[in-house]
Coordinates of N, CA and C in Angstrom, one line a residue:
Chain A
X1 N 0.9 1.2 9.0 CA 0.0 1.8 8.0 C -1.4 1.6 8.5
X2 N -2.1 1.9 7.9 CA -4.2 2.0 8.1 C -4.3 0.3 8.1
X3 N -4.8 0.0 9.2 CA -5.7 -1.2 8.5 C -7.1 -1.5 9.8
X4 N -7.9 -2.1 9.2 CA -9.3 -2.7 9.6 C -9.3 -4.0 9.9
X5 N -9.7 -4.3 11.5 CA -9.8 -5.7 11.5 C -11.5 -5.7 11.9
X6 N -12.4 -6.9 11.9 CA -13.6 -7.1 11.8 C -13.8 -8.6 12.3
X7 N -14.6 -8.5 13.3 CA -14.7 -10.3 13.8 C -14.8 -11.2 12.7
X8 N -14.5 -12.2 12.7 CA -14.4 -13.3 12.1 C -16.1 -13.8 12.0
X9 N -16.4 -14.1 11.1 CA -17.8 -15.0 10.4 C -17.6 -16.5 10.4
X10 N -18.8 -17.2 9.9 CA -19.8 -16.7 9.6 C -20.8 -16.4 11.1
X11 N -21.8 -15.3 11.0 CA -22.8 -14.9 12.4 C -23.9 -15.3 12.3
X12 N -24.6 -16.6 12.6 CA -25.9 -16.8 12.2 C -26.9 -16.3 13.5
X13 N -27.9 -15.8 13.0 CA -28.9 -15.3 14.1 C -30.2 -15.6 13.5
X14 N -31.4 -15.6 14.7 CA -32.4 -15.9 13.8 C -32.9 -14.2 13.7
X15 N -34.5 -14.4 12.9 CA -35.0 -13.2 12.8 C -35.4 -12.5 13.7
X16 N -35.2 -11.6 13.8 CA -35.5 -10.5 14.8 C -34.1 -10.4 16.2
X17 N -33.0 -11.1 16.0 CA -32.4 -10.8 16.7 C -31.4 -9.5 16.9
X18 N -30.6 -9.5 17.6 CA -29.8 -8.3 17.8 C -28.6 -8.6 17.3
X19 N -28.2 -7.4 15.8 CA -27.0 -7.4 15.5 C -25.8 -6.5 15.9
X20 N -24.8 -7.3 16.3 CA -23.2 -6.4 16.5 C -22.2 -7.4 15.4
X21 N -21.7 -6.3 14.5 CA -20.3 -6.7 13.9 C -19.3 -6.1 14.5
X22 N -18.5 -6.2 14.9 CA -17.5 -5.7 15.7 C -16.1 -5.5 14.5
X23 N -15.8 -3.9 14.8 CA -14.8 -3.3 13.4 C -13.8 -2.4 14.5
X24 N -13.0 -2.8 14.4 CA -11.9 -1.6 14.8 C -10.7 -1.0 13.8
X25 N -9.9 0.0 14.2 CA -8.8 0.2 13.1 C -8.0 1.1 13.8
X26 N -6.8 1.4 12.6 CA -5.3 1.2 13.3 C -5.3 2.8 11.8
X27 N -5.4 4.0 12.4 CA -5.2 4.8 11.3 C -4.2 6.2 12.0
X28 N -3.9 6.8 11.3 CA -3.2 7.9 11.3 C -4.2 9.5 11.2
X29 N -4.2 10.0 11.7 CA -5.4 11.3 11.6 C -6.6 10.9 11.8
X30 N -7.4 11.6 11.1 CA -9.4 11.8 11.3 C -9.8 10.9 9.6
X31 N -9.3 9.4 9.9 CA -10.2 8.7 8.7 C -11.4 9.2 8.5
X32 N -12.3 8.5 7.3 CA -13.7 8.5 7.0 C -13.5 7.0 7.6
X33 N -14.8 6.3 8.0 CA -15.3 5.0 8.0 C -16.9 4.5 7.6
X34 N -16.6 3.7 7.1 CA -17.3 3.2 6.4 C -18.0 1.4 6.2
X35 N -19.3 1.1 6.3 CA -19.6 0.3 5.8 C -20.3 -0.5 4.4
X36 N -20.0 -1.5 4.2 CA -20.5 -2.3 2.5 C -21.1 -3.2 3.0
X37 N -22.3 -4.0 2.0 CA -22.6 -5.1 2.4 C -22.8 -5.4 0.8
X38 N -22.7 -7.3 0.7 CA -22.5 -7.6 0.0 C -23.6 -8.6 -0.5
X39 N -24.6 -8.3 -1.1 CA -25.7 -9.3 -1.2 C -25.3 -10.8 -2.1
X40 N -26.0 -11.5 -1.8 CA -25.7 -12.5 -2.7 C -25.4 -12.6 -4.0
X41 N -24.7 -12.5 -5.0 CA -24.5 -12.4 -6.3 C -24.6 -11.0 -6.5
X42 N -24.1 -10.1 -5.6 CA -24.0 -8.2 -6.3 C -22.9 -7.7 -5.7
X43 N -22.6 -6.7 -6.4 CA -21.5 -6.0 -5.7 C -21.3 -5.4 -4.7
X44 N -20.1 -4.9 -3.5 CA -20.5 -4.2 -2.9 C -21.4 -3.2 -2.9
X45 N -21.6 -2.7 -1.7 CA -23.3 -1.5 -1.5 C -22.5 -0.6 -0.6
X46 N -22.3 0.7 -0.7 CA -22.2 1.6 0.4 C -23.3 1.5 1.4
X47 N -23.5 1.1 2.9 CA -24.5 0.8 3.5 C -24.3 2.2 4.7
X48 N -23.5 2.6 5.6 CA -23.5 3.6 6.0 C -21.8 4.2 6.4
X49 N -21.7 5.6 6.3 CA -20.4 6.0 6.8 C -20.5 7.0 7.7
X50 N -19.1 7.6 8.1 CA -19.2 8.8 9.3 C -17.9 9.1 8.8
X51 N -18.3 10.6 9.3 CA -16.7 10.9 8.9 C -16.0 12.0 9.3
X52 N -16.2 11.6 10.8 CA -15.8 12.6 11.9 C -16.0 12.0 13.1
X53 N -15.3 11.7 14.6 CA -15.9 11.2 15.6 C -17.5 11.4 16.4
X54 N -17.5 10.8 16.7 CA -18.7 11.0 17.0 C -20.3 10.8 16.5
X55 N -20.2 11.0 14.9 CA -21.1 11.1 13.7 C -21.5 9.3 14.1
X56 N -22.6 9.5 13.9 CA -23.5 8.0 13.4 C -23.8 7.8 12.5
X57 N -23.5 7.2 11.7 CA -24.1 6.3 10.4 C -25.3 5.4 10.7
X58 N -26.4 5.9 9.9 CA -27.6 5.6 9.6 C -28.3 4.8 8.1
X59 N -28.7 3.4 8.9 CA -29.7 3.2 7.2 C -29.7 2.1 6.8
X60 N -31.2 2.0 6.7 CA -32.2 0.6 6.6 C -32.0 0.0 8.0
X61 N -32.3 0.6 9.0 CA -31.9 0.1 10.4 C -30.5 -0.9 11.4
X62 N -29.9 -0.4 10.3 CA -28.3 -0.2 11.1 C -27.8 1.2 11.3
X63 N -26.6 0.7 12.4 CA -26.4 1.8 12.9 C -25.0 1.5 13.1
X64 N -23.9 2.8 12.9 CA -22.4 2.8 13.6 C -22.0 4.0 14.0
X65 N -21.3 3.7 15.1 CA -20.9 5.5 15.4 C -19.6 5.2 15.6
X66 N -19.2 6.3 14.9 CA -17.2 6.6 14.8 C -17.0 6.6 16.2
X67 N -16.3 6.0 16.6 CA -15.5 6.1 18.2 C -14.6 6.2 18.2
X68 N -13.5 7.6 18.5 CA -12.3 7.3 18.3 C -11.4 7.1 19.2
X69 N -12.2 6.9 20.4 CA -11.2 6.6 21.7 C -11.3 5.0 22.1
X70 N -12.0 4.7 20.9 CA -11.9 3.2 20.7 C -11.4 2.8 19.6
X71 N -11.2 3.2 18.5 CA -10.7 3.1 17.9 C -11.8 2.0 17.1
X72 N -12.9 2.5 16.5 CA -14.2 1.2 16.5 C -15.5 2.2 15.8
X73 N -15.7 1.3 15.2 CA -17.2 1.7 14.1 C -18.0 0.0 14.1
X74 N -18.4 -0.2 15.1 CA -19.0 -1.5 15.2 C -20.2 -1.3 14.6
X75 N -21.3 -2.2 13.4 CA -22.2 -2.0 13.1 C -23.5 -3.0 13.9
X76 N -24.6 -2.3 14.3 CA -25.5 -3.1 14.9 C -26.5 -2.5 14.2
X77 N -27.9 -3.5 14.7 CA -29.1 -3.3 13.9 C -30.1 -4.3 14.7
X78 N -31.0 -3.5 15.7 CA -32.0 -4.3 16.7 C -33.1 -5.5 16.5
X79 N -33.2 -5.6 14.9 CA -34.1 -6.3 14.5 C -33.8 -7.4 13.5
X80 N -32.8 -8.5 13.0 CA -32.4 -8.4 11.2 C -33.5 -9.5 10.9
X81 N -33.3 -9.2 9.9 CA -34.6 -9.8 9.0 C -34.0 -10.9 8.0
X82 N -34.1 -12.3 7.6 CA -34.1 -13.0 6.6 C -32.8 -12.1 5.6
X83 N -33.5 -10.9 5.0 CA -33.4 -10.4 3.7 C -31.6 -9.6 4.2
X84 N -31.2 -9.7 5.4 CA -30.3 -8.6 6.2 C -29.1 -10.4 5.3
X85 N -29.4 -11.0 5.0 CA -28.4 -12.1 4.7 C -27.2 -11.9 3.8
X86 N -26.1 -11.6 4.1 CA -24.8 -11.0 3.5 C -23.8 -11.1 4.1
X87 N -22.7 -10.4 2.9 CA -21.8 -10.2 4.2 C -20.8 -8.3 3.9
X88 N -20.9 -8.7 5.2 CA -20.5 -7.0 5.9 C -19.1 -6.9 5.4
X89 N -18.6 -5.6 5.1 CA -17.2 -5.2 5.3 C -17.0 -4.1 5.8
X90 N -16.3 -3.5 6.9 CA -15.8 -2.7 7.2 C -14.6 -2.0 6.6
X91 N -14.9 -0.8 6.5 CA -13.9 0.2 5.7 C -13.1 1.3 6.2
X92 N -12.0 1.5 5.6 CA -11.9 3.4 5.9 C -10.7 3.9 5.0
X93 N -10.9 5.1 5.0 CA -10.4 6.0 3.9 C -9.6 6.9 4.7
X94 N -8.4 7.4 4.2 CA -7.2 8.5 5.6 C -7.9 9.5 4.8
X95 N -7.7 10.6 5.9 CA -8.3 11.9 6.2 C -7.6 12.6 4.7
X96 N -6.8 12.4 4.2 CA -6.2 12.8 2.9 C -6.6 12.4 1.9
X97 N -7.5 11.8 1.7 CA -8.1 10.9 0.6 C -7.8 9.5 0.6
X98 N -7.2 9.1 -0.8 CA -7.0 8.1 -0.8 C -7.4 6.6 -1.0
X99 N -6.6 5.4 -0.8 CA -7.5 4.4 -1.1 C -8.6 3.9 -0.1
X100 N -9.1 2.9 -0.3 CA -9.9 2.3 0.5 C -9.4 1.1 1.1
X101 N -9.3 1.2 2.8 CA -8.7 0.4 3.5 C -10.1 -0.7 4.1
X102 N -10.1 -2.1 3.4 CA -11.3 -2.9 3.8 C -10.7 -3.8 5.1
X103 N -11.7 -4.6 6.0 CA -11.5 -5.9 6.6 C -11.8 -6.5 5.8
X104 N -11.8 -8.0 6.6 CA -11.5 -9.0 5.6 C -13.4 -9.8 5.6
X105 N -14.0 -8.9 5.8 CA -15.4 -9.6 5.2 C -16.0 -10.2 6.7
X106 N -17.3 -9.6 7.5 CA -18.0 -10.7 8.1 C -19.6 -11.4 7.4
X107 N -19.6 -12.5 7.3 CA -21.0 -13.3 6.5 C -21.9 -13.4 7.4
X108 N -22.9 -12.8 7.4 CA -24.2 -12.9 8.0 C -25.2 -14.0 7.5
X109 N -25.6 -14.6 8.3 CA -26.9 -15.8 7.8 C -27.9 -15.6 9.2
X110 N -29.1 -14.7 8.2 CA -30.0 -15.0 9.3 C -31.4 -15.8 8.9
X111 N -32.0 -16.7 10.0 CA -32.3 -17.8 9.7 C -34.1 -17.6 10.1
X112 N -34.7 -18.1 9.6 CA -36.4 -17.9 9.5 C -36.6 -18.1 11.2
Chain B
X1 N -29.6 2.7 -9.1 CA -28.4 3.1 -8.8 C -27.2 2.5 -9.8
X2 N -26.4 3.2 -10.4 CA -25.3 2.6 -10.9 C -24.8 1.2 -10.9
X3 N -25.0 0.7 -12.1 CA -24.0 -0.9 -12.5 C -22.9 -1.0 -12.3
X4 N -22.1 -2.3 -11.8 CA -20.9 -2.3 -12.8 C -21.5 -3.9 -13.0
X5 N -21.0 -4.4 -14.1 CA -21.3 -5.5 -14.5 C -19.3 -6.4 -14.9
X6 N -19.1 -7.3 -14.2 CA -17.8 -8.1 -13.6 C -18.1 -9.6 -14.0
X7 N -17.5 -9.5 -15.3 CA -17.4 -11.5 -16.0 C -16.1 -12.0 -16.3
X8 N -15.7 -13.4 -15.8 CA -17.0 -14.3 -15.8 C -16.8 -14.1 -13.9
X9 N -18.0 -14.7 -13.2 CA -18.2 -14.8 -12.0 C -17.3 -16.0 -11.1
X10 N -17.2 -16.7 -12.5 CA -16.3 -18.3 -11.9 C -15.5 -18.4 -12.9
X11 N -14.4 -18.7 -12.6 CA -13.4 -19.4 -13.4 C -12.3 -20.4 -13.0
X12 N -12.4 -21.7 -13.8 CA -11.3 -22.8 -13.3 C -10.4 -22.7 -14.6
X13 N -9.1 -22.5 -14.3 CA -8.3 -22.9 -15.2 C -7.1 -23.7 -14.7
X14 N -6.5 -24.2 -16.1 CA -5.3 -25.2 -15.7 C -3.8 -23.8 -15.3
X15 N -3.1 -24.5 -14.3 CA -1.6 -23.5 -14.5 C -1.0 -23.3 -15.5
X16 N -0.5 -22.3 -16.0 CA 0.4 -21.9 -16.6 C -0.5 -21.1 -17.9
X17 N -1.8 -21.1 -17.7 CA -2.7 -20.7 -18.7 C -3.1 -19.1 -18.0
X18 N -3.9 -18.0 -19.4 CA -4.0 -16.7 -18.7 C -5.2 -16.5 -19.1
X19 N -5.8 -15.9 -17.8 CA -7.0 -15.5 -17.6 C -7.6 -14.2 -17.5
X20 N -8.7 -13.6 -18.4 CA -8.8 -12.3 -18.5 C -10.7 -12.1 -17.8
X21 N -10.7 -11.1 -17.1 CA -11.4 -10.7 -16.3 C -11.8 -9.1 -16.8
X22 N -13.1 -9.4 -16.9 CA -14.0 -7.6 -17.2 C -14.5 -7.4 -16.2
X23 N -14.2 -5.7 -16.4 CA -15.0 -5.1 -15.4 C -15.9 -4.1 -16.6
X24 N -17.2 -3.4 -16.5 CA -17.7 -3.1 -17.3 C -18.6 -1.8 -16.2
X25 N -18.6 -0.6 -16.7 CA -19.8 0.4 -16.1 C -20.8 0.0 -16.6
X26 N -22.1 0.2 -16.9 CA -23.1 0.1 -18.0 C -23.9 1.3 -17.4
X27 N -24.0 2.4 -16.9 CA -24.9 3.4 -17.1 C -24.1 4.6 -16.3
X28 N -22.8 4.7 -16.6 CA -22.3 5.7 -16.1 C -20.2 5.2 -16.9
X29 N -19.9 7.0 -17.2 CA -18.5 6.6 -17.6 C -17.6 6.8 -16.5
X30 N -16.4 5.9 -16.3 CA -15.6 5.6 -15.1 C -14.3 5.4 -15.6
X31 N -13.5 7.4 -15.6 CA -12.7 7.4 -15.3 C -11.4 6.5 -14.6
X32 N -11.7 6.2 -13.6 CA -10.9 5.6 -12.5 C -11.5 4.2 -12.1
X33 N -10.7 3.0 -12.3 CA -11.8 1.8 -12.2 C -10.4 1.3 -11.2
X34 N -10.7 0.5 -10.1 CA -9.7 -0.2 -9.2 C -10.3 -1.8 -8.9
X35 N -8.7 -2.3 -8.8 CA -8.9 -3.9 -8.7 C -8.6 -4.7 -7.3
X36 N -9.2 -5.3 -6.8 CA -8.8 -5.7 -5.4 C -8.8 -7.8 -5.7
X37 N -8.3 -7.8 -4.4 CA -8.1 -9.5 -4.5 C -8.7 -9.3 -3.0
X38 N -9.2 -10.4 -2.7 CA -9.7 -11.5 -1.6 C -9.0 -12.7 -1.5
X39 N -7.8 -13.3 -0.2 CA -7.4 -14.7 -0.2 C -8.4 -15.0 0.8
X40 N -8.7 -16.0 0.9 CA -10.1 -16.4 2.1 C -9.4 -16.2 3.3
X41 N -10.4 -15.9 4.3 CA -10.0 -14.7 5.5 C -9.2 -14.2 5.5
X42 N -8.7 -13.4 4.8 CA -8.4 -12.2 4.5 C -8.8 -10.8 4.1
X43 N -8.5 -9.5 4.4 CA -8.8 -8.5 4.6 C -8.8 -8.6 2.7
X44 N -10.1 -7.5 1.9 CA -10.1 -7.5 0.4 C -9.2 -6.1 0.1
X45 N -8.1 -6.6 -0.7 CA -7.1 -5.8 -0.6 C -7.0 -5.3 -2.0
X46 N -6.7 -3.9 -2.5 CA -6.2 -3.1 -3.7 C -5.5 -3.7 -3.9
X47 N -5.6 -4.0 -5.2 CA -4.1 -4.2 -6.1 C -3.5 -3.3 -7.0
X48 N -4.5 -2.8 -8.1 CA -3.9 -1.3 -8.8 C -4.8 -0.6 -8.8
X49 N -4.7 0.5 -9.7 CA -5.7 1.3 -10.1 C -5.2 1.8 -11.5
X50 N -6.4 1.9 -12.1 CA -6.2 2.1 -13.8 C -7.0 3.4 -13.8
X51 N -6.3 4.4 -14.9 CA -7.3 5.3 -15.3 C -7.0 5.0 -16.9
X52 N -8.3 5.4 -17.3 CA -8.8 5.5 -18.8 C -7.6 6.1 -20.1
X53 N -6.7 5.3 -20.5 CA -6.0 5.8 -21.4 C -4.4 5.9 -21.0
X54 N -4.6 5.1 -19.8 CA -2.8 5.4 -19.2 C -2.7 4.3 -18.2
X55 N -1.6 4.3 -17.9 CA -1.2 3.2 -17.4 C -1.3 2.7 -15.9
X56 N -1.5 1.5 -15.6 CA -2.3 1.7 -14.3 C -1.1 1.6 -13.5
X57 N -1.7 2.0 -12.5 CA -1.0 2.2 -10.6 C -1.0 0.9 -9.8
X58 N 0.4 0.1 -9.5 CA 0.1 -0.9 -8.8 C 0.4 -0.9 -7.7
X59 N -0.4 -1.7 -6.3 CA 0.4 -1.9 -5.1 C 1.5 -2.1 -4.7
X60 N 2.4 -2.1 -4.0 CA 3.4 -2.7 -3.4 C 3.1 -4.0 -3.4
X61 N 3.9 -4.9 -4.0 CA 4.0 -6.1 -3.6 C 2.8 -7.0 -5.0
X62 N 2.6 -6.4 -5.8 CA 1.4 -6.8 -6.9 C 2.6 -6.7 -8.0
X63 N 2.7 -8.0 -9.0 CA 3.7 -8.0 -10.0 C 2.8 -7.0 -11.4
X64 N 3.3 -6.0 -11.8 CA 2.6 -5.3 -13.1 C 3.0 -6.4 -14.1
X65 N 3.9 -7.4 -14.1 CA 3.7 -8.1 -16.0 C 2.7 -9.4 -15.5
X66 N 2.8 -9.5 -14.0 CA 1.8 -10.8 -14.1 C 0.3 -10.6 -14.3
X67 N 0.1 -9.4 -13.9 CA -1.2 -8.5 -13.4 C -1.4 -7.5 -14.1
X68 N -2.1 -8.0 -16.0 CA -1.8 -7.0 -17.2 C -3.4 -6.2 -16.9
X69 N -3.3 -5.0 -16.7 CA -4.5 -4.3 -16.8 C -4.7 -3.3 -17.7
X70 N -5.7 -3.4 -18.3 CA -6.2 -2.3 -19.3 C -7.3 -1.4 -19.3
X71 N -7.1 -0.4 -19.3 CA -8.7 0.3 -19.2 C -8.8 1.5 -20.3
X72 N -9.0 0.3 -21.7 CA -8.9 1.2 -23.2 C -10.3 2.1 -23.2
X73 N -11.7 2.3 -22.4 CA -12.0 3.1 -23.0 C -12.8 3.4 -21.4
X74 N -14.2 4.5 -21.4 CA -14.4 4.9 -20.3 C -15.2 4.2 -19.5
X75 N -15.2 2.6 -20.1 CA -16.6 1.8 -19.5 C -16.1 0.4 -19.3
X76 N -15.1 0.4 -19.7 CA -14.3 -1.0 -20.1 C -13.0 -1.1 -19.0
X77 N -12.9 -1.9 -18.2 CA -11.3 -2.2 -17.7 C -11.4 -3.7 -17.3
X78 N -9.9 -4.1 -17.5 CA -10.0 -5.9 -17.8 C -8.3 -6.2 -17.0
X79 N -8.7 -7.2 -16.4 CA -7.7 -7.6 -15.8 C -7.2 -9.1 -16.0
X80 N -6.1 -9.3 -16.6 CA -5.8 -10.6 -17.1 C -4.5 -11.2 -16.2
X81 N -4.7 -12.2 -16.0 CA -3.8 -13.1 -15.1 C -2.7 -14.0 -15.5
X82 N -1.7 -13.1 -15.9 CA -1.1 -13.9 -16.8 C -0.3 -15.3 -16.3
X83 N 0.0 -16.4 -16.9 CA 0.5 -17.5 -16.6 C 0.1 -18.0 -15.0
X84 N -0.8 -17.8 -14.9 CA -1.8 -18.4 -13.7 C -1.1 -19.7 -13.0
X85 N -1.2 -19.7 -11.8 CA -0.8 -20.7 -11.1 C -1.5 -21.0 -9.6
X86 N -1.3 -22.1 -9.3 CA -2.2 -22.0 -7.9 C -2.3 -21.1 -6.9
X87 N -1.4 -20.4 -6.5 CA -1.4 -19.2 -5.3 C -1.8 -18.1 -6.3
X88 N -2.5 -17.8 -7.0 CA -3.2 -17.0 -7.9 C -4.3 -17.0 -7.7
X89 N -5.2 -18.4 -7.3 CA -6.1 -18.2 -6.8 C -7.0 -17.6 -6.0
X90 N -7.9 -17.2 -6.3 CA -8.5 -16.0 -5.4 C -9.2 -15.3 -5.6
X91 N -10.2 -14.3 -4.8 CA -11.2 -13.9 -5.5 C -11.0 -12.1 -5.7
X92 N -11.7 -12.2 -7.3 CA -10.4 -10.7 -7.4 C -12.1 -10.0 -7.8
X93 N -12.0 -8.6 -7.2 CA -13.2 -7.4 -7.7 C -12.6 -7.0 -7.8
X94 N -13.5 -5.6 -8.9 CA -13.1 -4.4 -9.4 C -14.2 -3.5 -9.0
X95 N -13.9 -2.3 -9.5 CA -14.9 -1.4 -8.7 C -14.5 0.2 -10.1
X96 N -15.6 1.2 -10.1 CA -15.1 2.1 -10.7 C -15.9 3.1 -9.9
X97 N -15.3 3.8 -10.9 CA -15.3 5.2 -9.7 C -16.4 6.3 -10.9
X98 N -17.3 7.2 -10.5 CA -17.9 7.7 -11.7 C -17.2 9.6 -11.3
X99 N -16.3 9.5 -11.8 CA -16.1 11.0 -12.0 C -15.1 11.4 -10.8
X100 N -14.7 12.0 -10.2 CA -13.7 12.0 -9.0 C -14.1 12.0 -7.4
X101 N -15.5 12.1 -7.5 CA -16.3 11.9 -6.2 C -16.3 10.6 -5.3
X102 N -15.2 10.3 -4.2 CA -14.8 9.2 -4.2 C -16.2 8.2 -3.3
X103 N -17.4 9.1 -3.3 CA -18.6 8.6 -2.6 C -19.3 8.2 -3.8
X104 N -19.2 7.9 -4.8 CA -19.2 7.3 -6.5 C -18.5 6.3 -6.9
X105 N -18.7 5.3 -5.7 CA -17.9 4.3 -6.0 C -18.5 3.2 -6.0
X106 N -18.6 2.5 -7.4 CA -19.5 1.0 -7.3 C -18.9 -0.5 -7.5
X107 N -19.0 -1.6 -7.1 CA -18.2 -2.7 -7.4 C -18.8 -3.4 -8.2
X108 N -18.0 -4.4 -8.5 CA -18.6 -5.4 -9.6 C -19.4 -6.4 -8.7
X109 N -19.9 -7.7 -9.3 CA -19.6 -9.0 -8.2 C -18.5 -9.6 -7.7
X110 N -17.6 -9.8 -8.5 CA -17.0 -10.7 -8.2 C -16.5 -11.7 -9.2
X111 N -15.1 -12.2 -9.3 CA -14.9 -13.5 -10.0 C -13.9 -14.6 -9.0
X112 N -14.5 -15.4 -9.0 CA -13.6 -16.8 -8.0 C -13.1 -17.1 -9.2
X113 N -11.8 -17.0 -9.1 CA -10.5 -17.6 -9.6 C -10.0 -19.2 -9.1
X114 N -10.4 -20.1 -9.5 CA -9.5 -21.1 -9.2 C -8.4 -21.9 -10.3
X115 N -7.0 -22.2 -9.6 CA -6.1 -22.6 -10.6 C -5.9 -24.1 -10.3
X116 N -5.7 -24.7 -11.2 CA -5.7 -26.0 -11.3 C -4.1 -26.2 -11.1

């Protein structure tokens, strides 16, 4: 079946460093993928998706591009800031609809 | 952007006791509201899905009498834990959906479940 794996947390960086979450998955057809982030005390956030190879997801200065000969939607972001402090989940949805296939959460802490 | 509002955020109870969990829209009606669990590192996984006035949809492997879900009106769905016990613990979201647009999908916070 579909599933998402996602490096293991927690990722502490200081500010202004360079982010990589590393997300791959195991699906059947042309998934959607998708990232969340989860702020401290709120719910998930749709943060960016793609939903065709090649497509990049864009926004608030992260970035992921569908790769499907990797089989990978890693999210990075050149700069994070204090406020970037959460934690990430990688997602995806089969090309038929459907439910939503998550990883299991990476926690970001980035530090002054 | 769209609420959902998910109480209580913590909960300790003793085993053998049942625990009821809200999920709430507050500025939008949600048809389709879905429940997921978190065991720590672990992937946050679906458990059912309820629609408004019928009976909800469970996973493979999610018991329906332990795992009573209700979703009596278009803003309201509640997930109660019935006869709770330590491997129950866990951290369980909900999330609803506003209308069938599945890019209309918002979550709660969160409730940590721990069982005594």
């Amino acid at each position: 079946g579909n599933s998402v794996t996602q490096m293991e947390g927690p990722v502490t960086l200081s500010e202004e460093a360079f982010l990589t979450i590393n997300c791959t998955y195991t699906a059947t057809g042309y998934p959607s993928l998708f990232w969340y982030v989860q702020y401290p005390g709120e719910g998930l956030q749709l943060l960016l998706k793609a939903t065709k190879a090649d497509d990049k997801g864009s926004n608030k200065g992260f970035e992921a591009t569908y790769r499907k000969e990797t089989t990978s939607f890693h999210l990075e972001k050149g700069s994070v800031q204090v406020s970037d402090s959460a934690v990430y989940f990688c997602a995806l949805r089969g090309n038929q609809g459907g439910k939503l296939i998550f990883g299991q959460g990476t926690e970001l802490s980035v530090k002054p | 952007g769209a609420v959902v509002s998910q109480h209580p955020s913590r909960v300790i109870c003793k085993s053998g006791t049942s625990v009821k969990i809200e999920c709430r829209s507050l500025d939008f009606q949600a048809t389709t509201m879905f429940w997921y669990r978190q065991f720590p590192k672990q992937s946050l996984m679906l458990m059912a899905t309820s629609n408004e006035g019928s009976k909800a949809t469970y996973e493979q492997g999610v018991e329906k009498d332990k795992f009573l879900i209700n979703h009596a009106s278009l803003t309201l769905s509640t997930l109660t834990v019935t006869s709770a016990h330590p491997e129950d613990s866990s951290f369980y979201i909900c999330s609803a959906r506003e209308g069938t647009d599945n890019e209309k999908l918002f979550f709660g916070s969160g409730t940590q479940l721990s069982v005594l």
